[in-house]
Coordinates of C-alpha atoms in Angstrom, one line a residue:
X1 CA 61.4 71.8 88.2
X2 CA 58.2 72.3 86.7
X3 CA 57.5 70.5 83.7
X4 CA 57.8 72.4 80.2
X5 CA 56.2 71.9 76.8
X6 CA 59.6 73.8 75.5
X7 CA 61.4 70.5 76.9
X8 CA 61.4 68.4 73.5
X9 CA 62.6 71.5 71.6
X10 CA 65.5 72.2 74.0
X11 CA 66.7 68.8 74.4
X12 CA 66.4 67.5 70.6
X13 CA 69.7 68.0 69.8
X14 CA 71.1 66.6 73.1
X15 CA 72.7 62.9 72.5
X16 CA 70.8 60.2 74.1
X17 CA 72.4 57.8 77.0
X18 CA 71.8 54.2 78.3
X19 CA 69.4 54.1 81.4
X20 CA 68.0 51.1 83.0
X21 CA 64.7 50.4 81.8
X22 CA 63.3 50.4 84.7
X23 CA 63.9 53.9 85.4
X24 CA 61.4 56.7 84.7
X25 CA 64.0 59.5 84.7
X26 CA 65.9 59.1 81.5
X27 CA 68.9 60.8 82.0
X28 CA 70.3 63.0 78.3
X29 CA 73.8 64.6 78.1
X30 CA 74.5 67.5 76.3
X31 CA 78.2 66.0 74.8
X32 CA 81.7 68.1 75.1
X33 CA 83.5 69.1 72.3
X34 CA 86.5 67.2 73.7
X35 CA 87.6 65.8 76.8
X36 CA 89.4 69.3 78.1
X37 CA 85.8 70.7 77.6
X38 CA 84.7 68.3 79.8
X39 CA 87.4 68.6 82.4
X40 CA 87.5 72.7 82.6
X41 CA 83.5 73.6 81.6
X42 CA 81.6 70.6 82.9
X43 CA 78.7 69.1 81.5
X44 CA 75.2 69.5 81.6
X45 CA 73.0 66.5 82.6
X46 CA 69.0 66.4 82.4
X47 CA 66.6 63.8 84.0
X48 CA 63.4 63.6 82.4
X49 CA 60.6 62.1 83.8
X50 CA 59.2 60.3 81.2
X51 CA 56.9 58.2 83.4
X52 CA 53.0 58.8 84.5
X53 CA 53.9 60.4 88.4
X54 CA 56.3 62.5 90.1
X55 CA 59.7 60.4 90.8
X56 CA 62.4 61.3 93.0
X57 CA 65.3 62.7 91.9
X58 CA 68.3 59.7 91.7
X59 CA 71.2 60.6 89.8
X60 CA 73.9 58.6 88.8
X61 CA 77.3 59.2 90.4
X62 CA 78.9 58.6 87.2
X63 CA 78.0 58.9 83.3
X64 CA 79.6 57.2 80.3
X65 CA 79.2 59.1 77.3
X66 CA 81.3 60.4 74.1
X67 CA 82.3 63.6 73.0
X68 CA 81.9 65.4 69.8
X69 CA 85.5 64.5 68.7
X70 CA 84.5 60.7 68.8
X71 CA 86.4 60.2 73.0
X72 CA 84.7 58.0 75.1
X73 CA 84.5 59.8 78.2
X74 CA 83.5 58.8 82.2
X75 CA 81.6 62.1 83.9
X76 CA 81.5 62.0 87.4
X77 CA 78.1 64.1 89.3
X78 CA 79.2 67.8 90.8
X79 CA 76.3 69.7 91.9
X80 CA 72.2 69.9 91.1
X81 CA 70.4 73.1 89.9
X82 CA 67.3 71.1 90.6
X83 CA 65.2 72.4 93.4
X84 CA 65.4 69.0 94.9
X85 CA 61.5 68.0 95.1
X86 CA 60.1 65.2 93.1
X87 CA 60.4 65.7 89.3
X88 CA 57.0 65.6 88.1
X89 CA 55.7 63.8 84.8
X90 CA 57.4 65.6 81.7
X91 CA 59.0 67.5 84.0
X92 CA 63.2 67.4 84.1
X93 CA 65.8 67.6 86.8
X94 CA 69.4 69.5 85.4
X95 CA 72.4 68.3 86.8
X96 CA 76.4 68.9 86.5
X97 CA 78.8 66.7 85.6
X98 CA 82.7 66.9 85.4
X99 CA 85.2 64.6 83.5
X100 CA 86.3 61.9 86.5
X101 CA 89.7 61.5 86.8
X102 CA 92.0 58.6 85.9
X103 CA 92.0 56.8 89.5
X104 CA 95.7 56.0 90.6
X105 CA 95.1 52.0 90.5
X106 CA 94.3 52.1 86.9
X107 CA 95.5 49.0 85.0
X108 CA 99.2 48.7 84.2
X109 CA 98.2 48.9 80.5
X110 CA 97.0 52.8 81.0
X111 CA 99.8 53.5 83.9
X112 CA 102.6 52.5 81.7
X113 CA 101.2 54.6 78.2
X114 CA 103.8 57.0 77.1
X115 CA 101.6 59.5 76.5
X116 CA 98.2 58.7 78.9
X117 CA 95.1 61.0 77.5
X118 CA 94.2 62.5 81.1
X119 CA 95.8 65.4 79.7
X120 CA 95.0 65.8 76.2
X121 CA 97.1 67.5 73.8
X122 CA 99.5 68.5 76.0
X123 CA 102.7 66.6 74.5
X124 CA 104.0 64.8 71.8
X125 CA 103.3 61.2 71.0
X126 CA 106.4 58.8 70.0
X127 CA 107.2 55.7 68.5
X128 CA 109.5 53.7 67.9
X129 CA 110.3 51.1 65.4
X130 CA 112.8 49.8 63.1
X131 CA 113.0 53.2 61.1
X132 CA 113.8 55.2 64.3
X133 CA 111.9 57.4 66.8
X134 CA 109.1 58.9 65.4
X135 CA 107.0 61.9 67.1
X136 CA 104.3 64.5 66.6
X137 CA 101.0 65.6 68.3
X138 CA 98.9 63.5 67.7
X139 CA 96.0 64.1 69.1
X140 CA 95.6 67.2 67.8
X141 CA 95.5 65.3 64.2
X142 CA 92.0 63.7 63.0
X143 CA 90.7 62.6 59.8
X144 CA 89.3 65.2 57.5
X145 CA 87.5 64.0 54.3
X146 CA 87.4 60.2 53.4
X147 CA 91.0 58.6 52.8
X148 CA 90.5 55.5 50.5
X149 CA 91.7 53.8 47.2
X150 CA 88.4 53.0 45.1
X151 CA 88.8 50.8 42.0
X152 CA 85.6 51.2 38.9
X153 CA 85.7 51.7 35.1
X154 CA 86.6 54.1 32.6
X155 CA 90.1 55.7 31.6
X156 CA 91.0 56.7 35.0
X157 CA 89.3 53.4 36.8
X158 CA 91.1 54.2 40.2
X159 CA 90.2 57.0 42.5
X160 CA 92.5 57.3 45.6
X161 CA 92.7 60.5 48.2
X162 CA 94.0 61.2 51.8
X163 CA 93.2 63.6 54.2
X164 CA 93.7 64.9 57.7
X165 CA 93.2 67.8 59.4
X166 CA 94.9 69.3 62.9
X167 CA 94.7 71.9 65.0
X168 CA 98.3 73.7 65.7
X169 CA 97.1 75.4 69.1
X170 CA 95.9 73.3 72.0
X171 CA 94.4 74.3 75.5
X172 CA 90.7 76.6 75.3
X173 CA 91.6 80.1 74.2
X174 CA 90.6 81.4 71.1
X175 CA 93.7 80.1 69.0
X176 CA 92.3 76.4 70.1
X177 CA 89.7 76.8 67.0
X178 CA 92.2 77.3 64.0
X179 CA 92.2 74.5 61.8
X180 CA 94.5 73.6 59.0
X181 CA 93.7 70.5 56.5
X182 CA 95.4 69.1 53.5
X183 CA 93.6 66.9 50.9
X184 CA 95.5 64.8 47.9
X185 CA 93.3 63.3 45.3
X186 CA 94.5 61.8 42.3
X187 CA 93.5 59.6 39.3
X188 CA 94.9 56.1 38.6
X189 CA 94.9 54.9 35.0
X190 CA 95.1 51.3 36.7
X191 CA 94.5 49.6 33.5
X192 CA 96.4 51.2 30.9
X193 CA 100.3 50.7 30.4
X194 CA 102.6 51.7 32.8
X195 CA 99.4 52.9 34.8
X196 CA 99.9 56.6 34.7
X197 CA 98.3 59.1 37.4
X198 CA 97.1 61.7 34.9
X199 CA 95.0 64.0 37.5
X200 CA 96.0 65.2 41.1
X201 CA 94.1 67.7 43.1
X202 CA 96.3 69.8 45.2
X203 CA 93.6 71.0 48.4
X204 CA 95.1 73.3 51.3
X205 CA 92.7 74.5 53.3
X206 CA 92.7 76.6 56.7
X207 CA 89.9 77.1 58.9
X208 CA 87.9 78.1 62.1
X209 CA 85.6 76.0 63.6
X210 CA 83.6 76.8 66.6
X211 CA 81.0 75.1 68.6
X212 CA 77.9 77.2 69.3
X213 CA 75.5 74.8 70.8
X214 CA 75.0 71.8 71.2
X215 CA 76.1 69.7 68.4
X216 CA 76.3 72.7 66.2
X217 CA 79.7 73.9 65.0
X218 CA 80.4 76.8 62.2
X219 CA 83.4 77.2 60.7
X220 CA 85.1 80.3 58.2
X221 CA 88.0 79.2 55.9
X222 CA 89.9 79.6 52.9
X223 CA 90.3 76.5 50.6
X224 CA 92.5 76.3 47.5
X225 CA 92.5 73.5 45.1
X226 CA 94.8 73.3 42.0
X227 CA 95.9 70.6 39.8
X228 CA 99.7 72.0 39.8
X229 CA 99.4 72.6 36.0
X230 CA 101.1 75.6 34.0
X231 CA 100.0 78.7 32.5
X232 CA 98.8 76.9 29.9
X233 CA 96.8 74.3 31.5
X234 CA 96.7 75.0 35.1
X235 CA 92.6 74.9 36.6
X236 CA 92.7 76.7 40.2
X237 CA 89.9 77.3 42.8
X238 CA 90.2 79.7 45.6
X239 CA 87.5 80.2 48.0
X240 CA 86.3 81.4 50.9
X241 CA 84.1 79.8 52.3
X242 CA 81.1 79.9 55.4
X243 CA 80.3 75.8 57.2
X244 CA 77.3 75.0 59.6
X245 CA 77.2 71.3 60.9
X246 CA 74.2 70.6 62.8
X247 CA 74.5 66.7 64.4
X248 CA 71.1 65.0 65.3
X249 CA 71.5 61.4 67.8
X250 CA 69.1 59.7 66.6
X251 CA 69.2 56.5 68.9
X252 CA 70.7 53.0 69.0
X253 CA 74.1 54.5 67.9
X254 CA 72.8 56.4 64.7
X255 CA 73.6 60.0 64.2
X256 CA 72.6 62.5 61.0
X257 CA 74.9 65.4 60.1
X258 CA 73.5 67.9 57.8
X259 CA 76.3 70.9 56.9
X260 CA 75.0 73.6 54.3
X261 CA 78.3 75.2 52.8
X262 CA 78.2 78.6 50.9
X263 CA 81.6 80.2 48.9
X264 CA 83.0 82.7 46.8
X265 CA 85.4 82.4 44.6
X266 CA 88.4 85.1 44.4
X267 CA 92.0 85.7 42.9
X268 CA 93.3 83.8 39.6
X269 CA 91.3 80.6 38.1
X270 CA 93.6 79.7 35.5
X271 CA 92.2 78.5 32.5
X272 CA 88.5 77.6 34.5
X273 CA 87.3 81.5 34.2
X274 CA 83.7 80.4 34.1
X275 CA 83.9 77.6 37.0
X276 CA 81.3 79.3 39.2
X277 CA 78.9 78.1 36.5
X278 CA 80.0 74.3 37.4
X279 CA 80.8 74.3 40.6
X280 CA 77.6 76.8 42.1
X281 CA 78.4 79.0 45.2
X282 CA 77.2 76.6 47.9
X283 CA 76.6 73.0 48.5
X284 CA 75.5 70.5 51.4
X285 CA 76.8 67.5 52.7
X286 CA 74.5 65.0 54.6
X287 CA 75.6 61.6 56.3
X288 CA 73.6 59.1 58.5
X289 CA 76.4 56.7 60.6
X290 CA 75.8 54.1 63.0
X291 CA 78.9 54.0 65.3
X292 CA 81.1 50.9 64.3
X293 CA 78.2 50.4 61.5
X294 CA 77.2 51.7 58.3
X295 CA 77.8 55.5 57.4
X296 CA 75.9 56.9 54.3
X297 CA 77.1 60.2 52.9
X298 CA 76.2 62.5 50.2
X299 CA 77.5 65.9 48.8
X300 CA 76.0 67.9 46.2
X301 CA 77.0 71.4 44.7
X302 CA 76.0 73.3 41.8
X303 CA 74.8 76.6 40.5
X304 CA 70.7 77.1 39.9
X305 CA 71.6 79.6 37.6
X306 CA 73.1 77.3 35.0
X307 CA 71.3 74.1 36.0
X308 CA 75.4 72.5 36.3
X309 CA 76.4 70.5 39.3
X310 CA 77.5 67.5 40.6
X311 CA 76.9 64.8 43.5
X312 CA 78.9 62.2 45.5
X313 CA 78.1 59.6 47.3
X314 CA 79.9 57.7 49.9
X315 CA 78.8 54.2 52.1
X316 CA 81.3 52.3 54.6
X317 CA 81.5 49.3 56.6
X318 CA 84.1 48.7 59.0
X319 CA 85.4 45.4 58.0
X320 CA 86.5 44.5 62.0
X321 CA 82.7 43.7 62.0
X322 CA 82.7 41.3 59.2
X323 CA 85.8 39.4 60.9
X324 CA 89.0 39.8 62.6
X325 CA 90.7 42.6 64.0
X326 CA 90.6 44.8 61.0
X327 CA 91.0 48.6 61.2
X328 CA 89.8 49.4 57.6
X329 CA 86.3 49.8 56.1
X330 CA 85.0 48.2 53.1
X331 CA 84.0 51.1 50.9
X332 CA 82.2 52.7 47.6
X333 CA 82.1 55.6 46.4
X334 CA 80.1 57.2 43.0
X335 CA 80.1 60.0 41.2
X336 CA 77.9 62.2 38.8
X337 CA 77.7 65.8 37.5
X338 CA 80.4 68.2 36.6
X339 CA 84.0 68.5 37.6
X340 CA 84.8 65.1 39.5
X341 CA 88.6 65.5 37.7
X342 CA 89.6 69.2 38.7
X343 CA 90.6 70.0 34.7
X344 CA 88.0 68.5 33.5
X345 CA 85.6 70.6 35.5
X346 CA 83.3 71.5 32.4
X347 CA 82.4 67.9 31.5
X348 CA 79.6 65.7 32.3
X349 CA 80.4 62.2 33.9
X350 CA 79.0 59.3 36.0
X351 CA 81.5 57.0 37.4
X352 CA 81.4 54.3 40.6
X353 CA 83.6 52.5 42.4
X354 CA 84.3 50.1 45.0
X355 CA 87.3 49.8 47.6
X356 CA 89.1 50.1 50.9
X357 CA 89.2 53.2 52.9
X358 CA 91.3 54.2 55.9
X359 CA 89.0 56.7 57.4
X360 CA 85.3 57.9 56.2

């Protein structure tokens, strides 16, 4: 294949795999959404020649890689759409690549699984312990937005929320892309008596999210958040609302996410009739992880218009790098603007706090 000087701008946002470093053709995988992608679309594979003369094209029977959804995945070569000669310097050979399947002599540990992932999604997980059988599908379940328990200072020193999100629908078809998420988050007076939990933010939310390129997704939903107060004192946000995430690999295990956001609101707001003047009509959300390393994150919202907004800001550690076996991340988390506490969404604050976090 001749070489191209469109090759950096149409491989830029293809994630970046181990070669030898002897090789001169560096091979880059365009990564599956998941490993059904991988199994019933393929893969594309490109070998550029990043050396000084032509090189022969060599291609690895199999690749190791991981898919958008975080699964580690083992492609196995199909066919070439090369032409076969010599790829010449900054030039690039484009192979495909299929997920390889589970061999039949795999270790007792994967034989024996209830529920082995070489079909994905295609049954329920169960476990049992001493409070019965439990089930669900659960790989159609993955975390959503951060699920921790932060302690800091001020009347409501403890921050804690949970979330997860899950798709009902599994296979390819066009149901496959409908999301539905729930996020809790609720205030902790840790230090006063009886430590009451005067705020909790009630966040349904159901979605579409579809992959449109590589490491691009876009995503159309509806989002409602509510404290669950009365007529009297009840603060609600409905919204619909428009997502782009656009991942960059940036090397030695780091990846950026950058995901503009724009809303509008609609239907009752309770006693917040003026909370487009807080809250904005768009926002962004930017995060720099290493995997099994740090992860920065920060979100900001707000409306130009009013000069009123708010940012958060999230860092993690997994603590299994620290010591031991630990599947939990050391975490912080601060806050400043408008509207951290859903009722309070008209008042200024700056608060941080430290923690433990379940998922980030």
């Amino acid at each position: 294949m001749r070489p191209s000087i469109l090759l950096p701008i149409a491989i830029a946002p293809i994630a970046l795999i181990a070669a030898p470093a002897t090789a001169q053709l560096r091979p880059l995988v365009a990564p599956p959404e998941n490993a059904a992608r991988a199994g019933s679309d393929g893969v594309d594979v490109f070998l550029v020649n990043e050396g000084k003369d032509a090189t022969p094209i060599a291609a690895p029977e199999t690749i190791e890689t991981i898919a958008r959804d975080g699964t580690a995945l083992t492609l196995e070569l199909v066919r070439s759409t090369a032409d076969g000669a010599p790829v010449p310097p900054g030039g690039f050979a484009k192979l495909r690549y299929r997920l390889a399947p589970i061999p039949v002599d795999a270790p007792t540990a994967v034989a024996t699984a209830p529920r082995p992932s070489r079909e994905p999604e295609t049954g329920e997980t169960e476990k049992a312990d001493s409070h019965g059988l439990a089930s669900g599908f659960l790989d159609r379940f993955r975390p959503y937005e951060p699920t921790y328990i932060a302690i800091g200072s001020g009347q409501e020193n403890t921050k804690a929320q949970f979330s997860f999100a899950m798709r009902p629908f599994g296979g390819t078809g066009a149901l496959s892309y409908l999301n539905v998420a729930y996020t809790h988050t609720f205030f902790w007076a840790f230090n006063r008596p009886s430590a009451p939990i005067p705020t909790t933010i009630y966040s349904p939310e159901v979605f579409v999210d579809v992959p449109v390129g590589d490491q691009v997704n876009v995503a159309f939903g509806y989002r409602h958040s509510s404290n669950g107060g009365g007529p009297r004192d009840s603060v609600d946000a409905n919204r619909l609302y428009l997502r782009v995430n656009k991942a960059f690999d940036l090397g030695h295990g780091w990846r950026l996410d950058v995901a503009p956001q724009g809303w509008v609101f609609f239907g009752s707001r309770g006693i917040a009739t003026d909370l487009d003047r807080f809250w904005g009509n768009g926002g962004i959300t930017a995060s720099l992880a290493q995997r099994d390393g740090l992860k920065f994150q920060v979100y900001g919202r707000g409306d130009p218009a009013s000069g009123r907004g708010a940012a958060e800001f999230f860092v993690s550690y997994p603590l299994q790098r620290i010591g031991g076996d630990v599947g939990l991340y050391v975490f912080g988390q601060a806050f400043t603007g408008y509207g951290e506490a859903l009722p309070r969404y008209n008042q200024q604050q700056t608060t941080a706090r430290i923690g433990i976090a379940l998922t980030r």
